[in-house]
Short mmCIF file of C-alpha atoms and ligand atoms in Angstrom, two decimals:
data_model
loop_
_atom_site.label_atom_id
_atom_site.label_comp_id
_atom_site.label_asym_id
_atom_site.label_seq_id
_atom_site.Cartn_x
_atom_site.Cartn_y
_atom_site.Cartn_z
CA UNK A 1 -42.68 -38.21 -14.33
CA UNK A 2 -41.75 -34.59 -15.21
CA UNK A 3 -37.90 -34.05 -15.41
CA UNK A 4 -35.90 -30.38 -15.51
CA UNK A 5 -32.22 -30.06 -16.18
CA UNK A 6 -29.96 -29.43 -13.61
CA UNK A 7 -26.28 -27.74 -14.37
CA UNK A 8 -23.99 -29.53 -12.27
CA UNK A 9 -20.71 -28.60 -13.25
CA UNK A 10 -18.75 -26.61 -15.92
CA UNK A 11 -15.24 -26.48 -17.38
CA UNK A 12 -13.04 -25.28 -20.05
CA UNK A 13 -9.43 -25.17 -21.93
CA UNK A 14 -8.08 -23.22 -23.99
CA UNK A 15 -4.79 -24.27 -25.76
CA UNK A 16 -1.32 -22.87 -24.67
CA UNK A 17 -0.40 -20.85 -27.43
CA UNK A 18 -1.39 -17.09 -27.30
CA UNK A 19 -1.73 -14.83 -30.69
CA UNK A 20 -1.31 -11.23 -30.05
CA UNK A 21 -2.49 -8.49 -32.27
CA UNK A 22 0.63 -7.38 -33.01
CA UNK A 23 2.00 -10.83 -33.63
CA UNK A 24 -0.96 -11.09 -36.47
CA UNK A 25 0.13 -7.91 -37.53
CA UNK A 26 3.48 -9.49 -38.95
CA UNK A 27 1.85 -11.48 -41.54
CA UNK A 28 -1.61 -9.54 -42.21
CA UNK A 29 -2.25 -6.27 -43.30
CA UNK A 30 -3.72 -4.63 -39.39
CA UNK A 31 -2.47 -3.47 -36.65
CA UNK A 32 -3.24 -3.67 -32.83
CA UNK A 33 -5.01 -0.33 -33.07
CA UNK A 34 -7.84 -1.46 -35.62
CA UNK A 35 -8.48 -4.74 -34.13
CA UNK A 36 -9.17 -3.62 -30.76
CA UNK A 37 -10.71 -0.05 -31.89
CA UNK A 38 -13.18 -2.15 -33.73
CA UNK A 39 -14.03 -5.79 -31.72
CA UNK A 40 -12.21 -5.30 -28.23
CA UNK A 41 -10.09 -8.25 -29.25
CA UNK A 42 -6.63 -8.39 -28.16
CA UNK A 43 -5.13 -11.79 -28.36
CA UNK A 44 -6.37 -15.17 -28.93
CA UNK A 45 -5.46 -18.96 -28.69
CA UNK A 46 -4.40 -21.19 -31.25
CA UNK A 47 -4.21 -24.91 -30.87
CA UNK A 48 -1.01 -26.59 -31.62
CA UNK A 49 0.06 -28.60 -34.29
CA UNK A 50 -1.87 -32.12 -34.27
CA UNK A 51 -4.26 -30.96 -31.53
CA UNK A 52 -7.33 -31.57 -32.80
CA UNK A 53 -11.38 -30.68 -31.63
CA UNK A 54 -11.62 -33.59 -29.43
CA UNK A 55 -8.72 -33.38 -27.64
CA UNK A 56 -10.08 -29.60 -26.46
CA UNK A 57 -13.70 -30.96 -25.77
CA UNK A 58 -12.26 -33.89 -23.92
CA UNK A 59 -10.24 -31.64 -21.49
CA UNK A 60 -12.93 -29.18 -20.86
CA UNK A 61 -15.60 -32.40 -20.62
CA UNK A 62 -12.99 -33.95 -17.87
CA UNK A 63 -13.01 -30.76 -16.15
CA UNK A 64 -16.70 -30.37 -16.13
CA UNK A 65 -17.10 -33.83 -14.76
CA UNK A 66 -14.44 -33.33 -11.85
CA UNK A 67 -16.27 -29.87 -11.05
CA UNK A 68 -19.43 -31.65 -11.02
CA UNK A 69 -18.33 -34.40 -8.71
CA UNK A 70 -19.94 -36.34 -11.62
CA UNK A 71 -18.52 -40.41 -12.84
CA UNK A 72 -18.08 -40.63 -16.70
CA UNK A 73 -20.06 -44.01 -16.45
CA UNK A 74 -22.64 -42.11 -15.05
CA UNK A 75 -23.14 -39.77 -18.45
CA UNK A 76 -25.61 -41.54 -20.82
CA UNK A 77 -25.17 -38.52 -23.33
CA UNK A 78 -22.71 -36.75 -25.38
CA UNK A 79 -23.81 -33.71 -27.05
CA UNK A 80 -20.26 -31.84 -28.91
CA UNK A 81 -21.37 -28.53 -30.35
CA UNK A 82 -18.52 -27.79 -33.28
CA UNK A 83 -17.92 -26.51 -36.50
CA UNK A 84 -14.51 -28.07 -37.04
CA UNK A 85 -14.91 -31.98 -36.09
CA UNK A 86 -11.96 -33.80 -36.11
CA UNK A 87 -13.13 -36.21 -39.50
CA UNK A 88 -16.40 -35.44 -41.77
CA UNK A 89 -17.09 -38.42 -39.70
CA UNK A 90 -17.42 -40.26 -37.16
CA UNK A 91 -19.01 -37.74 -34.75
CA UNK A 92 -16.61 -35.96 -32.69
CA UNK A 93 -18.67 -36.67 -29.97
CA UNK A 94 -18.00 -40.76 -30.49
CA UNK A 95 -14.12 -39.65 -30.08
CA UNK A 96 -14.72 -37.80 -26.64
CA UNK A 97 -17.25 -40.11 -25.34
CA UNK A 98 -14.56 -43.53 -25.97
CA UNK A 99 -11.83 -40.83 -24.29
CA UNK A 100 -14.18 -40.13 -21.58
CA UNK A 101 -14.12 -44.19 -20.66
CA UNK A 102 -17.72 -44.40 -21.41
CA UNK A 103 -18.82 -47.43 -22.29
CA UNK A 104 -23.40 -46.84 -22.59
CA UNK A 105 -25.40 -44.17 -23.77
CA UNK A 106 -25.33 -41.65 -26.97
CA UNK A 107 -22.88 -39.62 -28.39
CA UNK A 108 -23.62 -36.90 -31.25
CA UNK A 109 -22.34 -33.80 -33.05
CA UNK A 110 -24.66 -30.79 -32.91
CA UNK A 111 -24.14 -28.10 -35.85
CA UNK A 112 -25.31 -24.48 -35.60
CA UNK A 113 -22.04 -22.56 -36.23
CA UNK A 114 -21.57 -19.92 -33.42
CA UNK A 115 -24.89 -20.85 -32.03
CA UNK A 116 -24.29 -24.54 -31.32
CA UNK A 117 -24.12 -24.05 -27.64
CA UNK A 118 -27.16 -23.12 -27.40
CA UNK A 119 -28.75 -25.27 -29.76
CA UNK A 120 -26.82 -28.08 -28.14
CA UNK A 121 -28.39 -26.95 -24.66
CA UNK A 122 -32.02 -27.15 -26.45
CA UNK A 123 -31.52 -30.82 -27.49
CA UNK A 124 -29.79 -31.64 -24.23
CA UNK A 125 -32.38 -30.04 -22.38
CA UNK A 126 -35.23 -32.07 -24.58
CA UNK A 127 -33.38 -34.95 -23.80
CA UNK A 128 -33.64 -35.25 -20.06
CA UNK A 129 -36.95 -33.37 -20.38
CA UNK A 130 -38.32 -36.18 -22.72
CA UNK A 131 -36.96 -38.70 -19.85
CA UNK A 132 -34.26 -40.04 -22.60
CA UNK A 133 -31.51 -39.20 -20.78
CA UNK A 134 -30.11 -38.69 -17.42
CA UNK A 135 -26.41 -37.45 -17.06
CA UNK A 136 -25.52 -35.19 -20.07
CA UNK A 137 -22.28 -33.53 -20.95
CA UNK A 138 -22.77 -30.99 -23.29
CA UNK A 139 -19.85 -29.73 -25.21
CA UNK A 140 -18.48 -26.47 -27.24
CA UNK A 141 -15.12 -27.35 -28.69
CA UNK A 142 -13.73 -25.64 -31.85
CA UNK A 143 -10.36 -25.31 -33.69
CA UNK A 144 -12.01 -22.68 -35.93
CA UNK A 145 -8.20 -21.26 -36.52
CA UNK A 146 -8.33 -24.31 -39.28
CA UNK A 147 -10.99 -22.58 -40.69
CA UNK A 148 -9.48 -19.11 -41.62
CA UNK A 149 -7.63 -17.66 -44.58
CA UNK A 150 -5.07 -16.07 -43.02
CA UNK A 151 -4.81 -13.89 -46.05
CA UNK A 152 -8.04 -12.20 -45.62
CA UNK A 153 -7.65 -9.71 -42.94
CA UNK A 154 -11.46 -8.68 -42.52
CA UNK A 155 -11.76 -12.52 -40.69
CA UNK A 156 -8.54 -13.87 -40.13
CA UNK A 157 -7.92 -11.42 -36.86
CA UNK A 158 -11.47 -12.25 -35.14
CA UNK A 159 -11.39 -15.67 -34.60
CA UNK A 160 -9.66 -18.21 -31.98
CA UNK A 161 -9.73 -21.85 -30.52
CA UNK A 162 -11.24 -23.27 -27.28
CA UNK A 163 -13.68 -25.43 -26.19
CA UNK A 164 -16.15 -25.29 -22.38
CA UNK A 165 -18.85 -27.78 -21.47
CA UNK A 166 -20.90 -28.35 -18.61
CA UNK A 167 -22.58 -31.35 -17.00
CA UNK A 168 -26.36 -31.69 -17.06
CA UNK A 169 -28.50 -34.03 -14.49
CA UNK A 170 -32.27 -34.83 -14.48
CA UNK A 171 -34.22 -33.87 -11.54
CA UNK A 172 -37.76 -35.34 -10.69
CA UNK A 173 -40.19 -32.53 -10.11
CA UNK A 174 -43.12 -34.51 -10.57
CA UNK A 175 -43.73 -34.57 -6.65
CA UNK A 176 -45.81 -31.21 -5.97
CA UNK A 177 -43.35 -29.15 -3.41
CA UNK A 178 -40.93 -29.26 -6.26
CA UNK A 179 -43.47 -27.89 -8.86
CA UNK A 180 -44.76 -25.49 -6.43
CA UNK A 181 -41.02 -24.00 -7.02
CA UNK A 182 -41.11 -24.24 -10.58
CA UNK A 183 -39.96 -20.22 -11.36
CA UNK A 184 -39.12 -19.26 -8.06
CA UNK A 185 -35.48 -18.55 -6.72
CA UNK A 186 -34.86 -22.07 -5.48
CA UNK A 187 -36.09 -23.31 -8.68
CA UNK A 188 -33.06 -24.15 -10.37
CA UNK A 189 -32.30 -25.66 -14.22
CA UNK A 190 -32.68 -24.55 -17.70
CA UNK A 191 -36.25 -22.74 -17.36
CA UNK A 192 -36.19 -22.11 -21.31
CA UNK A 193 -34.42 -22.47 -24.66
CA UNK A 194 -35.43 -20.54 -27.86
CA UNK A 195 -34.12 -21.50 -31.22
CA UNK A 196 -34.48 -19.86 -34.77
CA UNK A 197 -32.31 -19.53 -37.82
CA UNK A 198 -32.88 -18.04 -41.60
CA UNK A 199 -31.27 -19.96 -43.98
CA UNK A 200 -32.06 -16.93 -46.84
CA UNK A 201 -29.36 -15.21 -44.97
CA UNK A 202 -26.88 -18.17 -45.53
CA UNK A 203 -24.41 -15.78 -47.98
CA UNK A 204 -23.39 -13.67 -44.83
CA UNK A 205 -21.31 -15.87 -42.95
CA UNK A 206 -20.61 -19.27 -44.37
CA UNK A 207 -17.50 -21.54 -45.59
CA UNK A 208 -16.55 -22.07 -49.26
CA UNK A 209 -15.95 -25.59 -48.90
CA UNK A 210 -17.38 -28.47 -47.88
CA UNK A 211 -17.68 -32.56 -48.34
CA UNK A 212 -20.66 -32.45 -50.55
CA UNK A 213 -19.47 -29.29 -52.88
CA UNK A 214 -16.35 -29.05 -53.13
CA UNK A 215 -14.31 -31.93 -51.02
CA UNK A 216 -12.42 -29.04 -49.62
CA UNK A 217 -12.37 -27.93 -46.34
CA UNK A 218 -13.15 -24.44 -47.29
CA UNK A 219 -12.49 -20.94 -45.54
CA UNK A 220 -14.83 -18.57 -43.55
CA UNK A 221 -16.21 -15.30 -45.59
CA UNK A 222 -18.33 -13.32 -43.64
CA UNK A 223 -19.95 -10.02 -44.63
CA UNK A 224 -18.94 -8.28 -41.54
CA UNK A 225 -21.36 -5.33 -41.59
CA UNK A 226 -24.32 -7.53 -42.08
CA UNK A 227 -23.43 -9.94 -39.66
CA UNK A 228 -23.54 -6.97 -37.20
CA UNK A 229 -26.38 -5.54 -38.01
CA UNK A 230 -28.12 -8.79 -37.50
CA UNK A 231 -26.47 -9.97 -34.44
CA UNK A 232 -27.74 -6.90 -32.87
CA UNK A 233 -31.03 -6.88 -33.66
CA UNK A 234 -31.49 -10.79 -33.33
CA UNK A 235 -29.76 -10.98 -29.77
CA UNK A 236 -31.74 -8.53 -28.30
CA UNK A 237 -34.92 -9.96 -29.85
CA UNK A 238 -34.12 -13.24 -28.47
CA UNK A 239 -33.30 -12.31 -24.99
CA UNK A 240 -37.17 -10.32 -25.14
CA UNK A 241 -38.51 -13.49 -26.46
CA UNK A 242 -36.70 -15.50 -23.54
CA UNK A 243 -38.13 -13.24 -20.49
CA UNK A 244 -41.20 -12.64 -21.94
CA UNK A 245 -41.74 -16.50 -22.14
CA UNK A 246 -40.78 -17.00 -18.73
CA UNK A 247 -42.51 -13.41 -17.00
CA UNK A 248 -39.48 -12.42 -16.29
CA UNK A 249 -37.56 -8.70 -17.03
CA UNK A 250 -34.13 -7.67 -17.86
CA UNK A 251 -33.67 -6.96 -13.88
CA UNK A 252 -34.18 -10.50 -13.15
CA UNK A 253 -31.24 -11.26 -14.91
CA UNK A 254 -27.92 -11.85 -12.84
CA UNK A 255 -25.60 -12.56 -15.40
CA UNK A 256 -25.78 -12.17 -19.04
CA UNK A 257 -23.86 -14.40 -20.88
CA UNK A 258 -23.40 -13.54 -24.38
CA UNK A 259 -21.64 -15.56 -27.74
CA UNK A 260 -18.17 -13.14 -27.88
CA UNK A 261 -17.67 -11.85 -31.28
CA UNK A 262 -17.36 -8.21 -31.03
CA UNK A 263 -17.47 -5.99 -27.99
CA UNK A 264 -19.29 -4.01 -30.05
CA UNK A 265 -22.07 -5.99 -30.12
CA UNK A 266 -22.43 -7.01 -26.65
CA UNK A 267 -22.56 -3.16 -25.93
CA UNK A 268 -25.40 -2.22 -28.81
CA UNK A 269 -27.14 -5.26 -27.53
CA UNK A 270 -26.71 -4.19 -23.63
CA UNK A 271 -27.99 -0.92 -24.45
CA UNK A 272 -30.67 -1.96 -26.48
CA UNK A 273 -31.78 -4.11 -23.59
CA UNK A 274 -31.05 -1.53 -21.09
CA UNK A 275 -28.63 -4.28 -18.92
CA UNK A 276 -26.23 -3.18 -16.87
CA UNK A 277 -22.36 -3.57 -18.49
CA UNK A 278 -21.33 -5.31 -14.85
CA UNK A 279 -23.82 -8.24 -15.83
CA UNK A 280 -22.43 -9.07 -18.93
CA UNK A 281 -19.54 -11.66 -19.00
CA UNK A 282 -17.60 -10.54 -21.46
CA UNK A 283 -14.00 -12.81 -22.45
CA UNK A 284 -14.38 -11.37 -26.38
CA UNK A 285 -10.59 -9.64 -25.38
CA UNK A 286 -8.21 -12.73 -24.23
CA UNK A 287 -10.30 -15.30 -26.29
CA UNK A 288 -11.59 -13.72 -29.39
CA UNK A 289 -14.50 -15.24 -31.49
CA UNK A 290 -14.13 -19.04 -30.31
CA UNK A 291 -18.07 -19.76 -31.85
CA UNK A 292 -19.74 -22.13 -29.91
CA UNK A 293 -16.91 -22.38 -27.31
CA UNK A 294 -17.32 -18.82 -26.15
CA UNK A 295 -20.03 -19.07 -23.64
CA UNK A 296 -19.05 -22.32 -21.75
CA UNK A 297 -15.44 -20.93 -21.94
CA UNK A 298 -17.10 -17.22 -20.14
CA UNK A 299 -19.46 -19.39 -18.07
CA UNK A 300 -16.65 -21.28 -16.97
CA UNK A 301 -14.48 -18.42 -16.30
CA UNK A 302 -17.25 -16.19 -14.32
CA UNK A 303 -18.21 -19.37 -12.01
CA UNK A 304 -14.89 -20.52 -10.91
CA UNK A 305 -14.07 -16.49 -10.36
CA UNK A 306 -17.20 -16.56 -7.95
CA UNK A 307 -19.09 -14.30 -9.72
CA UNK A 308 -22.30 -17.16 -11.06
CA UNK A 309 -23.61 -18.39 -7.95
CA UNK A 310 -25.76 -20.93 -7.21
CA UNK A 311 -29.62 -20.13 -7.25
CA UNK A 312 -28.42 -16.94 -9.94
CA UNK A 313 -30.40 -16.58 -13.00
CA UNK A 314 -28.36 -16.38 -16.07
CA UNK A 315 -29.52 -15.75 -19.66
CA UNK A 316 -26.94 -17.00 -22.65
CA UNK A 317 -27.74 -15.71 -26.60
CA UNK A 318 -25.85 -16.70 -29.05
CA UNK A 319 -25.86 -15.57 -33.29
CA UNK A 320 -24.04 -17.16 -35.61
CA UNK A 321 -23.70 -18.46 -39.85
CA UNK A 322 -27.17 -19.98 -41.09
CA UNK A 323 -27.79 -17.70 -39.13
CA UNK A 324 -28.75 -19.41 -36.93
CA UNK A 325 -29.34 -17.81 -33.24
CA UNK A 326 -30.97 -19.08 -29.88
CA UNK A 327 -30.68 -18.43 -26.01
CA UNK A 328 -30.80 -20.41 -22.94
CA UNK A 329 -31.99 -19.09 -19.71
CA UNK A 330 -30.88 -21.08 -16.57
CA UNK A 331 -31.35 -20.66 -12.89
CA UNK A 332 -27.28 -21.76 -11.77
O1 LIG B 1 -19.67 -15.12 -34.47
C1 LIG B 1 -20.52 -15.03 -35.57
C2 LIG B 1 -20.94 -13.69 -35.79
N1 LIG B 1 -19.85 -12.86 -36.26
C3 LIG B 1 -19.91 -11.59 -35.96
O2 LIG B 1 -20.77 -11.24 -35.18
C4 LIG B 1 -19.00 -10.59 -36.61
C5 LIG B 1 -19.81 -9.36 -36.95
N2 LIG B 1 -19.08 -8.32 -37.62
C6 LIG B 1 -18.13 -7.57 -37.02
O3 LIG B 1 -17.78 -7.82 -35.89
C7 LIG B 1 -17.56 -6.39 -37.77
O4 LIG B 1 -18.34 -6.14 -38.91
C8 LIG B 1 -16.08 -6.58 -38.19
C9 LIG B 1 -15.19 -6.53 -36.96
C10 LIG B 1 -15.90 -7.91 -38.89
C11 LIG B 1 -15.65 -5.47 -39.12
O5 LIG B 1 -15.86 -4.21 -38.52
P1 LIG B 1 -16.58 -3.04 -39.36
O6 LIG B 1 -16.55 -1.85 -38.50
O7 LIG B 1 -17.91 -3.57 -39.79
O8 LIG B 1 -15.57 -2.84 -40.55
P2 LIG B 1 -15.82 -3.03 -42.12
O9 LIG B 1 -15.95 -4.48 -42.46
O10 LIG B 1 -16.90 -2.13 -42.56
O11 LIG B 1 -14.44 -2.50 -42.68
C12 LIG B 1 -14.04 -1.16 -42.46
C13 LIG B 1 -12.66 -0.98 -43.07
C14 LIG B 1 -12.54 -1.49 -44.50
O12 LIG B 1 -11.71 -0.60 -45.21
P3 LIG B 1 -12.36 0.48 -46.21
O13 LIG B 1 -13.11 -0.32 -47.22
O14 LIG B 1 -13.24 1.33 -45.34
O15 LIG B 1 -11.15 1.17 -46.73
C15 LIG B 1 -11.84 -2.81 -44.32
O16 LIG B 1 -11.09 -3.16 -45.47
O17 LIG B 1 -11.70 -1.71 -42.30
C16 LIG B 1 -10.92 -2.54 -43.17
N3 LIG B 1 -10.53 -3.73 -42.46
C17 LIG B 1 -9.39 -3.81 -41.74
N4 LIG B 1 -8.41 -2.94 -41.51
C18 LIG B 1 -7.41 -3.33 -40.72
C19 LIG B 1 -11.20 -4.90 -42.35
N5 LIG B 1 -10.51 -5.75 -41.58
C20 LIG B 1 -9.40 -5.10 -41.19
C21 LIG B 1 -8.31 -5.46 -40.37
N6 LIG B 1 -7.35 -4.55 -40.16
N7 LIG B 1 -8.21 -6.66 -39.78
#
């Protein structure tokens, strides 16, 4: 039997509070004027006191199930993209899945920084392709503000917290009217993932902590510039690589739906694709950087607003510390 991955359903949540610029501004040396002149950023949300990773991924997974129409008992896999699990261990994913009422199947943490959604979407995808799994909810949650020195102004101001996920379902296409479609419009599932990452480019964007070096925690440093110039170049590569691999051009593409780190970059990489600015979902403003939450949070937000459609093609990239960087292209 040959399997594809259906998205059935999304959903996201962000936590109450709202950061402003200016509200940063009180404690950090910047101002309202530089953070937005330089990222687009102009607030962000930060999770309250004891609200923790999993309680984020479990109310976007709940959501996600509800919008898919979609049984918890029917999910044999939980895959949690995050950076900032709850514990060192148990998997995050464990937490959500016992949450969720589940009581078969898997449950793992996938790792790849600002890029886990994507790499999460690979393995989910290889999953049900592979026939090991059926019913998938695949999860971006992060309380990244945990992460931040809120002394160092150059990272403190980019980030926020949030978590999306959406709900994946096998679909037989072994029988030969379904193959036939394979590519065409009513064709619809993940057509192709595409991962890489560079681990000589670890010093960039990393944490100085960790179980194994320190038994700290650790903080985010980040050399900005570089980042940047790497983002750019890697995210437009990536989205070649991705329509190339499927015969496809930038014109195909309904919606683009980028990692949001830096308006900035989702305009040098627009341009260098030559996409339209109305395809791109950008959230990079209200949200901020939430890593691997930021495209099921703008997936989320640009399907419930009407503008994804069913049978639309959509293309997600992401970049992020390793680095690590991938894409996901998906007929809605
Ligand atoms: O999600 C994972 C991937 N992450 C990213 O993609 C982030 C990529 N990098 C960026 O988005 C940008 O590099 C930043 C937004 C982080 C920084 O923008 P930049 O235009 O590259 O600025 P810069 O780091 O070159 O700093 C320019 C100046 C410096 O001052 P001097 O040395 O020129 O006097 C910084 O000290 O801006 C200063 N600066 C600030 N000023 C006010 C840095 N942060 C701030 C701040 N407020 N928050």
């Amino acid at each position: 039997m040959q399997f594809r991955s259906i998205v059935m359903g999304c959903g996201s949540y962000l936590p109450e509070r709202v950061v402003t610029n200016a509200e940063l501004a009180e404690s950090v040396d910047t101002s309202d004027d530089w953070i937005q002149t330089r990222t687009g950023i102009k607030q962000r949300h930060i999770a309250a006191d004891g609200e923790l990773t999993s309680d984020l991924a479990l109310a976007a997974a709940e959501r996600a199930l509800a919008h898919a129409e979609v049984d918890a008992n029917e999910v044999d896999l939980v895959v949690l993209a995050t950076t900032t699990p709850d514990n060192t261990f148990p998997a995050t994913a464990t937490k959500v899945q016992y949450k969720l009422g589940m009581t078969n199947g898997a449950a793992f943490d996938v790792q790849a920084v600002c890029s886990g959604f994507v790499y999460g979407l690979a393995v989910a995808d290889n999953f049900i392709k592979a026939g090991q799994a059926k019913t998938v909810v695949l999860i971006g949650a992060e309380t990244f503000s945990r992460l931040l020195d809120w002394e160092d102004r150059g990272t403190c101001v980019l980030f926020g917290d949030g978590a999306g996920a959406i709900v994946m379902r096998a679909a037989n296409v072994t029988d030969q009217t379904a193959a036939a479609e394979v590519g065409c419009e009513r064709d619809r599932g993940v057509l192709s993932t595409h991962l890489h990452s560079d681990g000589s480019t670890n010093d960039l964007l990393y944490v100085d902590g960790g179980p194994s070096s320190t038994q700290t925690v650790g903080h985010v440093r980040m050399i900005g510039r570089e980042v940047f110039r790497n983002a750019v170049t890697n995210l437009a590569d990536i989205a070649g690589e991705t329509l190339d691999a499927n015969g496809l051009t930038t014109d195909d593409v309904d919606w683009l739906v980028p990692h949001q780190a830096n308006r900035r970059i989702l305009d040098s990489t627009a341009k260098k694709l030559g996409m339209q600015q109305e395809k791109i979902v950008v959230t990079v403003e209200r949200h901020a950087n939430t890593s691997t939450a930021s495209i099921p949070l703008a997936l989320d937000e640009a399907v419930r607003d009407g503008r994804i459609q069913k049978g639309d093609l959509v293309l997600m990239e992401a970049m992020g510390g390793g680095l690590t960087w991938g894409s996901g292209l998906v007929r809605w």
